[in-house]
XYZ file of C-alpha atoms in Angstrom:
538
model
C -5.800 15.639 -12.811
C -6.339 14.542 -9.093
C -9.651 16.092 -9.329
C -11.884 15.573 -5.895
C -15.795 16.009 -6.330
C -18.126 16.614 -3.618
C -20.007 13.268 -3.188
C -23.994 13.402 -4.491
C -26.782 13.245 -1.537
C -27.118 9.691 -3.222
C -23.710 9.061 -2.777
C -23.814 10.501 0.868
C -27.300 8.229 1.651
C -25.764 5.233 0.641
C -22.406 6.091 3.007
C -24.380 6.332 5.883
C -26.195 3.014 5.061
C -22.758 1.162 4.434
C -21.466 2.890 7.693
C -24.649 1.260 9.306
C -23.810 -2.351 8.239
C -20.349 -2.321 6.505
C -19.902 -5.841 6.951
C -22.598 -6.639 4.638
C -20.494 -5.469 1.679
C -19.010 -8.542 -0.114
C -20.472 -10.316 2.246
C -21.336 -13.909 1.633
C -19.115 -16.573 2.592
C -16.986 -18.169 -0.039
C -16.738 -22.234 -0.718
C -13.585 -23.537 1.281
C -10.783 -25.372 -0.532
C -12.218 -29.282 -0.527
C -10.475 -30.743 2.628
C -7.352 -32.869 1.720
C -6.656 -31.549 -1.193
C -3.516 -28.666 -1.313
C -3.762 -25.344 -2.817
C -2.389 -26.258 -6.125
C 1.185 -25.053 -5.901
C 1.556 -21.379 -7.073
C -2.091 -21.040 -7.046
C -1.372 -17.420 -4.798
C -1.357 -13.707 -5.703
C 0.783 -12.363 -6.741
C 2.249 -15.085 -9.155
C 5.612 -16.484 -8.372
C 8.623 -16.478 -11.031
C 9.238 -19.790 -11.155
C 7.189 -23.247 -10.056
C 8.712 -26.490 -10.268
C 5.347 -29.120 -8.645
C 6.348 -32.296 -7.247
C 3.601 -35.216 -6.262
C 4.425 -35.418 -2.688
C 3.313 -32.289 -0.243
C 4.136 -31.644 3.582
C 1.579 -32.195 6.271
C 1.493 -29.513 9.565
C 0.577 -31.977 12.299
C 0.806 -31.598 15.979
C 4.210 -32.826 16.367
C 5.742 -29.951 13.628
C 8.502 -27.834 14.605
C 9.101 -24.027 13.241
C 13.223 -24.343 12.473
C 15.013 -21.301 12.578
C 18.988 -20.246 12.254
C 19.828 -19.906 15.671
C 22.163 -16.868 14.189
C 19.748 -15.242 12.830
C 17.538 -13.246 14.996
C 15.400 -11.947 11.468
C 14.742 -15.913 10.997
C 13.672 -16.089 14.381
C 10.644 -12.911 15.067
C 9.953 -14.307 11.215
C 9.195 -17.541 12.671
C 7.153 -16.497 15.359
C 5.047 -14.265 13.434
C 4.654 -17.635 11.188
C 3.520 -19.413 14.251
C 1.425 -16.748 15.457
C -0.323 -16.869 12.060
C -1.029 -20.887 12.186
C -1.750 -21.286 15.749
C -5.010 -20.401 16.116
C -6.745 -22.505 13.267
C -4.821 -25.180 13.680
C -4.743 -25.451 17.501
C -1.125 -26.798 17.487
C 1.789 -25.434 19.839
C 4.381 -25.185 16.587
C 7.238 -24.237 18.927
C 10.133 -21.698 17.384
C 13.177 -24.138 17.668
C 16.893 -23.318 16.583
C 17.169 -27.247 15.751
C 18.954 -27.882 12.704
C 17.225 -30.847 12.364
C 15.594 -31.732 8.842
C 12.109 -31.963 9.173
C 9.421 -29.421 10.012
C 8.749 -25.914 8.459
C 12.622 -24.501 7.928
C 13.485 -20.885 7.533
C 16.965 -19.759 6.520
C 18.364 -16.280 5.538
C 21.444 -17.443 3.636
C 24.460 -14.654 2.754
C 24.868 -17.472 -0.352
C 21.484 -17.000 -2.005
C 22.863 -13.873 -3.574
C 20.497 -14.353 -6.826
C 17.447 -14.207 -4.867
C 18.324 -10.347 -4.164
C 17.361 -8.248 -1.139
C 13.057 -9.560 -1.599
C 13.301 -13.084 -3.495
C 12.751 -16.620 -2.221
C 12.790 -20.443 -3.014
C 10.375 -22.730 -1.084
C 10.378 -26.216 -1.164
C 8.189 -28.721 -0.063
C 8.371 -32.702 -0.221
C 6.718 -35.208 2.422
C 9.539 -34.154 5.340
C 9.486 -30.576 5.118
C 8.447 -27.317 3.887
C 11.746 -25.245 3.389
C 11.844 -21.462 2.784
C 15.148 -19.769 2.271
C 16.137 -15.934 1.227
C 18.998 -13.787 1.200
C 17.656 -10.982 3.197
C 14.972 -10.996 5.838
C 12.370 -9.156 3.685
C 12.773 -12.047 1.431
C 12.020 -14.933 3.934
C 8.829 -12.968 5.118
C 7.893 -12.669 1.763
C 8.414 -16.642 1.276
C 6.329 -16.748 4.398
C 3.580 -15.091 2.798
C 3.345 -17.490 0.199
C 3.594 -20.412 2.645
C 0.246 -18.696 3.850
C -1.630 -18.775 0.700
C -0.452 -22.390 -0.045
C -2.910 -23.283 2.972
C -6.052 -23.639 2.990
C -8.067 -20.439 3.411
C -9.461 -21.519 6.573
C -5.590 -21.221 7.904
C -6.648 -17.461 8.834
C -9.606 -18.180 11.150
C -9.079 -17.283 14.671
C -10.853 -20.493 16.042
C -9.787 -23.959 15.922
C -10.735 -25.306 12.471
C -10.373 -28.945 10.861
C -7.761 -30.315 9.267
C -5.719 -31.542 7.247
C -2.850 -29.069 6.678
C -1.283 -29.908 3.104
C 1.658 -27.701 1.372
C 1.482 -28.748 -2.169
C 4.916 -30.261 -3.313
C 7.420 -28.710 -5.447
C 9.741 -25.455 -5.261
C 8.282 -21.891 -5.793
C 11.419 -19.624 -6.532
C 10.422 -15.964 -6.609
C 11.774 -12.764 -6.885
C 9.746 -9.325 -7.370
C 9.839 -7.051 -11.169
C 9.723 -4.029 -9.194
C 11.237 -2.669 -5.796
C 8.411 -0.113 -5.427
C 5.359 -1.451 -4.706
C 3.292 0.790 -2.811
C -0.172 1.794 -1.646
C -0.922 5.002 -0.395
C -3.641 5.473 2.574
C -4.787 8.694 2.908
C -5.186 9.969 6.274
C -5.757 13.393 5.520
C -9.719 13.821 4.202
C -10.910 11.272 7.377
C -8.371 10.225 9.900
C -8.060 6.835 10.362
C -6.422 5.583 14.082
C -3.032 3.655 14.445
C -5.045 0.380 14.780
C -6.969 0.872 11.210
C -3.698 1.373 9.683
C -1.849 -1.766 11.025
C -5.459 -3.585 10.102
C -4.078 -2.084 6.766
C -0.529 -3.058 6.627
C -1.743 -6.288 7.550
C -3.674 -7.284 4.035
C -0.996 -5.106 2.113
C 1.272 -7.668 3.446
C -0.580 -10.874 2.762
C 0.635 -9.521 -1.165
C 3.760 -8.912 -0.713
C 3.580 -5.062 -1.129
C 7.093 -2.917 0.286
C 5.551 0.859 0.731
C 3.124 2.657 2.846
C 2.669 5.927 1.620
C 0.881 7.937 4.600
C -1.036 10.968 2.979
C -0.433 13.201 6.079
C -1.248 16.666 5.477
C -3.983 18.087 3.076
C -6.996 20.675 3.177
C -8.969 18.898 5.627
C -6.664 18.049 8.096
C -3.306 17.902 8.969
C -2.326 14.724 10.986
C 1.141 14.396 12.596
C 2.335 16.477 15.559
C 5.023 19.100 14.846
C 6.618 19.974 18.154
C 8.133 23.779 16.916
C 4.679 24.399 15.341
C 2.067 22.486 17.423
C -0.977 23.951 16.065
C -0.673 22.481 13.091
C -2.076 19.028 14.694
C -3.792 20.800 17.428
C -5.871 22.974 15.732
C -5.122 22.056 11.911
C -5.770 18.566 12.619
C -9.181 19.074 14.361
C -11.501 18.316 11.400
C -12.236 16.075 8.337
C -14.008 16.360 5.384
C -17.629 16.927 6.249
C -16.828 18.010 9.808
C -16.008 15.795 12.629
C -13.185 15.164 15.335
C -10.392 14.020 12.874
C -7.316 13.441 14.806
C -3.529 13.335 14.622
C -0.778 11.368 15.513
C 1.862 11.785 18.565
C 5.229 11.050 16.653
C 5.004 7.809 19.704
C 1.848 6.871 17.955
C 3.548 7.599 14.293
C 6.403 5.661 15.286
C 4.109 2.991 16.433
C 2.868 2.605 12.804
C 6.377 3.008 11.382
C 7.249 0.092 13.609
C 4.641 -1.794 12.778
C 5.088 -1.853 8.636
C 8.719 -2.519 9.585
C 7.670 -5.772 11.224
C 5.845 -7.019 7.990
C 8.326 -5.302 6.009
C 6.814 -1.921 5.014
C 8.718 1.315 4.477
C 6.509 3.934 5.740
C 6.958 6.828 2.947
C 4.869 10.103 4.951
C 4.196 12.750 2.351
C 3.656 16.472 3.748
C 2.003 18.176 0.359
C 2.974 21.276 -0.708
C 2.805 24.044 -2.003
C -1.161 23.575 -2.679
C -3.420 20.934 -0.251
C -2.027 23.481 2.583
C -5.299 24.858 3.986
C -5.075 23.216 7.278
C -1.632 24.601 7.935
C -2.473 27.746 6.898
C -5.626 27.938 8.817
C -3.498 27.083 12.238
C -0.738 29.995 11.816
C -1.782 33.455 9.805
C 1.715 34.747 9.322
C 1.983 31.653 6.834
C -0.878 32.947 4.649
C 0.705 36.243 2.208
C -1.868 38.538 3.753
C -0.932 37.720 7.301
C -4.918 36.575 7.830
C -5.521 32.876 8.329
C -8.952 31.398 6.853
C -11.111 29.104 8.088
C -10.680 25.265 8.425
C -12.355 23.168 5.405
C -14.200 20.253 5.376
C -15.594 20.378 1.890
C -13.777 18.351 -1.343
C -12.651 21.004 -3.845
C -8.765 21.281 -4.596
C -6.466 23.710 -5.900
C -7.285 26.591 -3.983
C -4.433 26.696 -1.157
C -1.271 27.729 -1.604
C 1.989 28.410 0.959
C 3.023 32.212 0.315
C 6.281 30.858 -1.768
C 7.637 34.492 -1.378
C 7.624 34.414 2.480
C 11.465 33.944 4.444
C 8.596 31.936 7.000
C 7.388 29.779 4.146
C 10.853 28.257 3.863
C 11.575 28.193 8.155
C 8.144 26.352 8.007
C 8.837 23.704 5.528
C 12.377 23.330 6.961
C 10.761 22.717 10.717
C 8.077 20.615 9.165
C 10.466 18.090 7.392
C 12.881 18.346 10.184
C 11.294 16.658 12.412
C 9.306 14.527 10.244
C 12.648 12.709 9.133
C 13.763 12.552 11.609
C 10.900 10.128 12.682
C 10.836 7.774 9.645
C 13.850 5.132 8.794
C 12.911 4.909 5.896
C 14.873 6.752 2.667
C 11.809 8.244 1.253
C 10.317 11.605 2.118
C 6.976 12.911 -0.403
C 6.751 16.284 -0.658
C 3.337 16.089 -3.206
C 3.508 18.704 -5.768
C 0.007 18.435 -7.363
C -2.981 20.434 -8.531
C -1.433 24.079 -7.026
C -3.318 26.043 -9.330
C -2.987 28.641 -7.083
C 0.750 29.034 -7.635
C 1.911 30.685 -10.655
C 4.289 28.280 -12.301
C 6.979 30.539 -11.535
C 6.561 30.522 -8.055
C 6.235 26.216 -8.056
C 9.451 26.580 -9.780
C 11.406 28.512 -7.120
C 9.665 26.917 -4.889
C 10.342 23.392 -5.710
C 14.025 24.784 -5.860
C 14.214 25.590 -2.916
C 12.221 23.052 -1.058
C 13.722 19.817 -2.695
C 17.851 20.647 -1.006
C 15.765 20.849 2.144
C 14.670 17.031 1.498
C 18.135 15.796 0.899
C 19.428 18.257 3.834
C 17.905 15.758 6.246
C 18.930 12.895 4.647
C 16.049 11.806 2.739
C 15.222 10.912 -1.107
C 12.855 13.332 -2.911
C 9.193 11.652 -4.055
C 6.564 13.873 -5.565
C 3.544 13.671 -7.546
C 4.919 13.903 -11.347
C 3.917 17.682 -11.472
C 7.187 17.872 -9.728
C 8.260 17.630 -13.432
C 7.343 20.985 -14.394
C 10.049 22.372 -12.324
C 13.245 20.605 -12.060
C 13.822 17.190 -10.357
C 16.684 16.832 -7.826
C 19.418 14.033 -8.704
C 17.834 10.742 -7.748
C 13.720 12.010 -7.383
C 11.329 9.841 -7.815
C 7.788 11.391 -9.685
C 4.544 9.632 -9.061
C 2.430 10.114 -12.232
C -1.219 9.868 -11.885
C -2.866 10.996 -15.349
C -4.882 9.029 -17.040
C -5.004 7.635 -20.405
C -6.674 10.427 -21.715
C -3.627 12.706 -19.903
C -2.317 14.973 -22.438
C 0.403 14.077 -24.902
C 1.943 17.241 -23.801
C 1.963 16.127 -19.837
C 2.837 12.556 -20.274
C 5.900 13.844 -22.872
C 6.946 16.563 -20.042
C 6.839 13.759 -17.257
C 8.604 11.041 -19.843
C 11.500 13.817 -20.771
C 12.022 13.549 -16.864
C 12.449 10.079 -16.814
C 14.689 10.174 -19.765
C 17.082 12.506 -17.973
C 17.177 10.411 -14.911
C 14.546 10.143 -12.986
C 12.732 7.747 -11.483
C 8.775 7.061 -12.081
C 6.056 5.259 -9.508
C 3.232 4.339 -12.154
C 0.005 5.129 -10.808
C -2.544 5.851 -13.060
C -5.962 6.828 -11.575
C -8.370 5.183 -14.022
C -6.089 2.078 -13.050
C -4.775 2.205 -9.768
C -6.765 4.850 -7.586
C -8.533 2.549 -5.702
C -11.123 5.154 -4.325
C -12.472 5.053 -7.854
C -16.333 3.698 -7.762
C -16.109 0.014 -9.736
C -19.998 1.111 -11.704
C -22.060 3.556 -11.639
C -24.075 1.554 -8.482
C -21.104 0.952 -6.380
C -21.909 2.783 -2.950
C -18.720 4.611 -1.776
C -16.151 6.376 -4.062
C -15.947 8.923 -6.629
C -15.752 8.622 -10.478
C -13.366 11.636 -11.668
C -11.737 9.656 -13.527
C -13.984 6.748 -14.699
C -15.349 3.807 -12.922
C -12.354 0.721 -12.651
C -13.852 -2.373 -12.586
C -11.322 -5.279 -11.353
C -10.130 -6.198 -15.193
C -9.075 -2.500 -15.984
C -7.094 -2.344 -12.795
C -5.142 -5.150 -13.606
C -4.556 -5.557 -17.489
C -2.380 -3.423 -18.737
C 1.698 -3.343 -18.151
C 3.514 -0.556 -15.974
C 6.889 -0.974 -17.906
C 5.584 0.663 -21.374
C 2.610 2.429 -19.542
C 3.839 6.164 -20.308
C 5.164 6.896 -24.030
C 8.686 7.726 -24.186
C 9.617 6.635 -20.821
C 12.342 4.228 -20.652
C 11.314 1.118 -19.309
C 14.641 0.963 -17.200
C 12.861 4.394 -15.309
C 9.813 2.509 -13.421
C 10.497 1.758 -10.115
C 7.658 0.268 -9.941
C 3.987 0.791 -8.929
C 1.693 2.322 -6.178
C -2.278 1.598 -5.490
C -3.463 5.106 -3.704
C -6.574 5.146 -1.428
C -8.105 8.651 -1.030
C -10.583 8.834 1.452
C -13.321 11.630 0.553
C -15.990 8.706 1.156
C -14.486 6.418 3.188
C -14.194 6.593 7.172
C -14.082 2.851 8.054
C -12.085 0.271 8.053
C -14.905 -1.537 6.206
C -14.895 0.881 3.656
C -11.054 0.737 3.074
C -11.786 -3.400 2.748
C -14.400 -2.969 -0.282
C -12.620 -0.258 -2.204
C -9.461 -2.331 -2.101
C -10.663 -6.044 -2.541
C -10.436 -7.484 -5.355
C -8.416 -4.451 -6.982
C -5.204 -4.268 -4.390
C -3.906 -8.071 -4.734
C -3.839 -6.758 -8.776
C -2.121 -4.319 -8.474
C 0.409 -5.851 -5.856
C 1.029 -8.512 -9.132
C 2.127 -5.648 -11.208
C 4.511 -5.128 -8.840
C 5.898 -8.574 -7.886
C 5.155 -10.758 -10.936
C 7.133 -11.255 -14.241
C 5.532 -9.619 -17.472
C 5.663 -12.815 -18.655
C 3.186 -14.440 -16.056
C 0.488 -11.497 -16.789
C -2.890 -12.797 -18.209
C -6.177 -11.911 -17.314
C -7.907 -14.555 -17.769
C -5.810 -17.188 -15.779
C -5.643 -14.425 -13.015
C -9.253 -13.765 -12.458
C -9.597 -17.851 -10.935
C -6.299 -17.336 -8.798
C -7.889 -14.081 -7.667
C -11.624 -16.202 -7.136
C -9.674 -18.180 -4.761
C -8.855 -15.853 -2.332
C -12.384 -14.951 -1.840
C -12.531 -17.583 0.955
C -9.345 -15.940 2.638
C -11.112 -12.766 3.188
C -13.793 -14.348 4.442
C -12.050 -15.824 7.192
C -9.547 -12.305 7.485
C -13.196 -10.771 8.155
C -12.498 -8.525 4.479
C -15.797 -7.410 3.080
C -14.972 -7.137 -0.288
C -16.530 -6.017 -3.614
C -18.142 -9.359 -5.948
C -17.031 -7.971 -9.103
C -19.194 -10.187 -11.977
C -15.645 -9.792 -14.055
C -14.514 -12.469 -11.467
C -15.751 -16.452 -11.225
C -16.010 -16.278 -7.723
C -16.313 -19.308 -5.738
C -20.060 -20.298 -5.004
C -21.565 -19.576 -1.771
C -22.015 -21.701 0.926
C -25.329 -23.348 1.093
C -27.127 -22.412 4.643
């Protein structure tokens, strides 16, 4: 179960000392790659499909030139964001030229790369240039991501560093296992602005993940404006859990973020949970509430006790409103309607109301995701279920969820005691909770989402999804040490071939981008499960 537990008073001491000095987590600067010597070549995260090395790498110098297809104007915003990136550290101009000339850092989308698929890429590096070509623009960006992490770590300081800039020789040619690979921030328990959330999309990036899923509605707080029922923001969105401001988006400030994960190639997936995490909605309006009397706001951490009034004409109005407009905001084909932990609803009443609710989804022209409760009723043609038991799950639950894949639909593997990354690493670790274990860094990445859940076809995974609830956290800085080292492991499930999965040669590509978030300013968590680099002597 998604089980929330109010955090301990030790728990809630320790918050407000990380809140004090949240930087100090992880902190620690990492030994930088020796200076002209490349990253070896694949040495990134996740791991690439394919890696041919050659003995003679490229060299960024003053006089290189960013290469784009003057046709393409994908090729071209990728090229400046590449530039924008390498700039700073290494204090060269690195103009965005439509040259076809040969040298220089080259990117191509290609409509003749049809095997690298709508997300794959080939780089190639020799002593004249460092190549990257894709089919599709997703996939370039993607190969520019891995042109990142072939440079030293010291490529992602804002101030002028020293050189030399190698790319290691050879050709990387990549293409992802999954299409969904997702985290999920949760905005709901503590709001977190437009700027935290592009700080977000920014490292989710950096590992090639596709999917934000926004948690926008909950208990505590509901946080995206709803023009035909403003109060919902207004008034619903007003708190947090244990009191304070919260917040909400505009839909400009919404579409802001959508924007935003578009330009690093994010589809922004906003869930709106229902039938049960409602309390904030109805809190704002009364006639949504079966007894026509609205209760209080809620700040606290228990779940399960909310529930829309499924036999209410309004419920339905409501929800249609709600997802209406919400659609009508986001691009993107995915719309989450949540689906967990109503244990306020009789099961007959989720049924109908899933029934009913799921038409309204595809009425706006949007796919169907839920949290794989949505399997007790009766999944739409093309759903998607997000299962997030654990191993100890029930055989009954994971056959229930597994019968639904087996009939058709489509599974996001997200396993709390795996993926949740708002799960406390030990007993000692400051923020978090522990409902369903502690994860250390080795348990969130060994084990294989393709034959995770018995009796679901292997052809059924979409793929896989890191969530981030936020009970504890209410900082950036908190968000950076909950997810680092346990995101970029997750993000491998995703991208990399089963056949490339081992722990132990994973843990020393993983050491290596300790000095990354150093310069990226990430304050991560120094699991002992990882041989991280040793620190600078002072």
């Amino acid at each position: 179960m998604r089980k929330h537990r109010s955090p301990t008073a030790a728990l809630l001491g320790a918050l407000l000392l990380v809140a004090a000095g949240a930087g100090a987590l992880g902190a620690g600067s990492a030994a930088a790659a020796p200076a002209g010597e490349p990253v070896p070549l694949g040495r990134i995260v996740p791991a690439p499909a394919s890696v041919t090395p050659a003995p003679t790498p490229y060299e960024i110098t003053a006089k290189t030139r960013i290469r784009v297809d003057d046709r393409s104007g994908d090729a071209r915003r990728i090229g400046g964001y590449l530039a924008g990136l390498l700039r700073p550290a290494t204090g060269y101009r690195l103009p965005v030229t439509d040259s076809a000339a040969r040298d220089g850092i080259r990117l191509k989308v290609s409509a003749e790369e049809t095997a690298l698929g709508a997300e794959g890429y080939r780089l190639t590096s020799d002593g004249r240039s460092v190549t990257v070509v894709a089919h599709r623009a997703a996939g370039l960006f993607h190969g520019v991501q891995t042109l990142r992490q072939q440079l030293p770590p010291r490529i992602e300081s804002t101030a002028r560093q020293p050189g030399p800039w190698l790319i290691a020789g050879g050709t990387v040619q990549d293409v992802p296992r999954y299409a969904w690979r997702g985290a999920m921030l949760d905005v709901a328990r503590h709001f977190f602005t437009v700027d935290q959330v592009k700080r977000y999309i920014d490292q989710l990036a950096l590992y090639k993940v596709n999917k934000l899923h926004l948690h926008l509605s909950d208990d505590q707080g509901w946080r995206i404006a709803v023009d035909s029922w403003p109060r919902l923001a207004t008034y619903g969105g007003s708190t947090q859990v244990g009191g304070g401001a919260g917040g909400h988006y505009t839909k400009a400030q919404y579409r802001e973020i959508v924007r935003y994960a578009a330009s690093r190639y994010l589809e922004v997936v906003p869930e709106i949970d229902m039938p049960s995490h409602t309390n904030a909605a109805l809190a704002s309006y009364a006639d949504l509430n079966c007894d026509g009397v609205a209760p209080p706001l809620y700040t606290g951490t228990d779940v399960g006790f909310s529930s829309l009034c499924v036999g209410k004409d309004l419920t339905y109005d409501f929800v249609d409103d709600v997802i209406r407009e919400v659609a009508a905001i986001t691009p993107g084909r995915y719309l989450h309607i949540g689906g967990d932990e109503a244990h306020s609803t009789s099961h007959e009443d989720y049924v109908t109301f899933m029934n009913r609710v799921q038409p309204v989804v595809a009425k706006y022209g949007k796919t169907v995701v839920g949290w794989h409760q949505l399997t007790e009723a009766t999944p739409v043609a093309g759903a998607l279920a997000q299962y997030w038991g654990l191993d100890s799950t029930s055989a009954a639950e994971k056959a229930q969820v597994a019968k639904a894949a087996q009939n058709g639909t489509g599974l996001i593997i997200s396993p709390a005691d795996r993926t949740y990354l708002d799960m406390q690493y030990d007993k000692d670790t400051p923020l978090g909770l522990h409902w369903a274990g502690y994860v250390e860094v080795q348990r969130s990445y060994d084990w294989d989402p393709g034959n995770y859940l018995p009796g679901a076809p292997s052809s059924s995974v979409r793929g896989v999804e890191a969530p981030m609830w936020a009970e504890t956290l209410s900082t950036s800085a908190h968000l950076d040490y909950m997810a680092f080292p346990r995101l970029p492991g997750v993000a491998e499930l995703g991208w990399s071939p089963a056949a490339t999965h081992d722990w132990d040669t994973y843990k020393v590509r993983l050491a290596a981008q300790a000095p990354r978030w150093d310069a990226l300013g990430i304050g991560y968590y120094r699991s002992p499960q990882v041989p991280w680099p040793a620190a600078e002597q002072k």
